[in-house]
Each structure stands twice: as C-alpha cells, then as structure tokens.
Coordinates of C-alpha atoms in Angstrom, one line a residue:
M57 CA 6.1 -0.3 8.3
D58 CA 7.2 3.0 9.8
L59 CA 3.7 4.3 9.9
A60 CA 2.4 1.0 11.5
G61 CA 5.2 1.3 14.1
R62 CA 4.4 4.9 14.9
E63 CA 0.6 4.7 14.9
A64 CA -0.6 1.5 16.6
E65 CA -4.3 2.4 16.1
T66 CA -3.8 2.7 12.3
F67 CA -4.0 -0.4 10.1
V68 CA -1.4 -0.3 7.4
I69 CA -1.6 -2.4 4.2
G70 CA 1.5 -2.6 1.9
I71 CA 0.9 -3.6 -1.7
D72 CA 3.5 -4.5 -4.3
A73 CA 3.2 -6.3 -7.6
N74 CA 6.5 -7.9 -6.9
A75 CA 6.5 -10.5 -4.1
K76 CA 10.3 -10.3 -3.5
P77 CA 10.4 -7.0 -1.6
L78 CA 7.5 -8.2 0.6
E79 CA 9.2 -11.3 1.9
K80 CA 11.3 -10.0 4.8
P81 CA 8.8 -7.4 6.0
S82 CA 6.1 -10.0 5.9
V83 CA 8.1 -12.2 8.2
R84 CA 9.0 -9.3 10.5
I85 CA 5.4 -8.2 11.1
T86 CA 4.3 -11.6 12.3
R87 CA 6.8 -11.6 15.2
K88 CA 5.7 -10.8 18.7
P89 CA 5.3 -7.1 19.2
A90 CA 8.2 -7.1 21.7
K91 CA 10.4 -8.4 18.9
G92 CA 9.3 -5.9 16.2
G93 CA 6.1 -7.5 15.1
L94 CA 3.3 -5.3 13.9
P95 CA -0.2 -6.7 14.4
N96 CA -1.6 -3.6 12.6
A97 CA 0.2 -4.3 9.3
M98 CA -0.1 -6.6 6.4
F99 CA 1.3 -7.0 2.9
I100 CA -0.4 -8.0 -0.3
Q101 CA 1.3 -9.0 -3.6
A102 CA -0.9 -7.7 -6.3
A103 CA -0.9 -5.3 -9.3
V104 CA -2.8 -2.1 -8.6
E105 CA -5.1 -2.8 -11.6
D106 CA -6.0 -6.2 -10.1
L107 CA -6.5 -5.6 -6.4
P108 CA -8.7 -8.0 -4.4
S109 CA -12.3 -6.7 -4.2
E110 CA -12.1 -7.0 -0.4
L111 CA -9.9 -3.9 -0.4
A112 CA -12.6 -1.7 -2.0
S113 CA -13.2 1.5 0.1
V114 CA -11.1 0.4 3.1
A115 CA -8.6 3.3 3.1
D116 CA -8.9 6.8 4.6
S117 CA -5.6 7.6 2.7
V118 CA -3.4 5.9 0.2
T119 CA 0.3 6.8 -0.3
V120 CA 2.0 5.6 -3.5
N121 CA 5.6 5.7 -2.2
L122 CA 8.5 6.0 -4.7
P123 CA 6.7 4.2 -7.6
W124 CA 8.8 2.9 -10.5
G125 CA 8.3 1.2 -13.8
S126 CA 4.7 1.0 -15.0
L127 CA 3.3 2.5 -11.8
L128 CA 5.5 5.6 -12.0
R129 CA 4.4 6.1 -15.7
A130 CA 0.8 5.5 -14.7
V131 CA 0.7 8.2 -12.0
L132 CA 2.8 10.7 -14.0
L133 CA 1.1 10.4 -17.4
P134 CA -1.7 9.5 -15.9
D135 CA -3.2 6.0 -16.7
S136 CA -6.9 6.0 -15.9
E137 CA -7.1 2.2 -15.3
V138 CA -4.3 2.3 -12.7
L139 CA -5.7 5.4 -11.1
R140 CA -9.2 3.7 -10.9
G141 CA -7.5 0.8 -9.1
I142 CA -5.9 3.1 -6.6
R143 CA -9.2 5.1 -6.2
R144 CA -11.1 1.9 -5.5
L145 CA -9.1 1.5 -2.3
L146 CA -10.2 4.9 -0.9
K147 CA -13.3 5.6 1.2
P148 CA -15.4 8.5 0.0
G149 CA -13.4 11.7 0.8
G150 CA -10.2 9.7 1.1
E151 CA -6.9 11.2 0.2
L152 CA -4.2 10.1 -2.3
E153 CA -0.6 11.1 -1.9
V154 CA 2.1 10.2 -4.4
V155 CA 5.7 10.5 -3.3
T156 CA 8.3 10.4 -6.1
A157 CA 12.1 11.0 -6.3
I158 CA 11.7 13.1 -9.5

C-alpha cells in the first residue's frame, strides 16, 4: 500500500495465500481517495503456485516482501514450481526482488 500511495500512476497488486491479512487493507483501498482510498491498488487471495491466469505477464516488477513458511522456503531453497508462479506474473524483462529478514 505504501507504493500505491507514493506512486499514483503505478498499479499495485498485493497477493497473499492467507485472506486474513488482506481484510483491513482491502476495505481501506476502497474508500474515497481523500479518506485514504487507493484506486490504483487491489488485493488477491491466492497461493503463488495457483495464481489466476489473468495475472500472467502483467507486472514490470514483483517484490516478494518478507515471505514466511512455504514461500520463504521456496525462494531460499529454491522451489521451481513456486518460482515459475512468480515468473508468470512478470512481463518479459521484468524484475524480481525478494526482501527477507534473514
């Protein structure tokens, strides 16, 4: 949400396999912009291995921010199925950034 707030011309998609952390931010982004809404952001509840086909090749860049559990293992070990799911999001020449606390 920080990126969407700083860069109004950038469309930001947040993805999490767990719906719970998406509940509050999903409500917030639908508010009027004067009340903190972000019309350039959306959230999707999905596992990275099972992303909707509509997201194929939509991203100039993907940031995996503080992964944990199976996603953390997948990016550190690496797991080709998970990495293929992430790569599917990227346009040709797109960039992947992984931010960990390790």
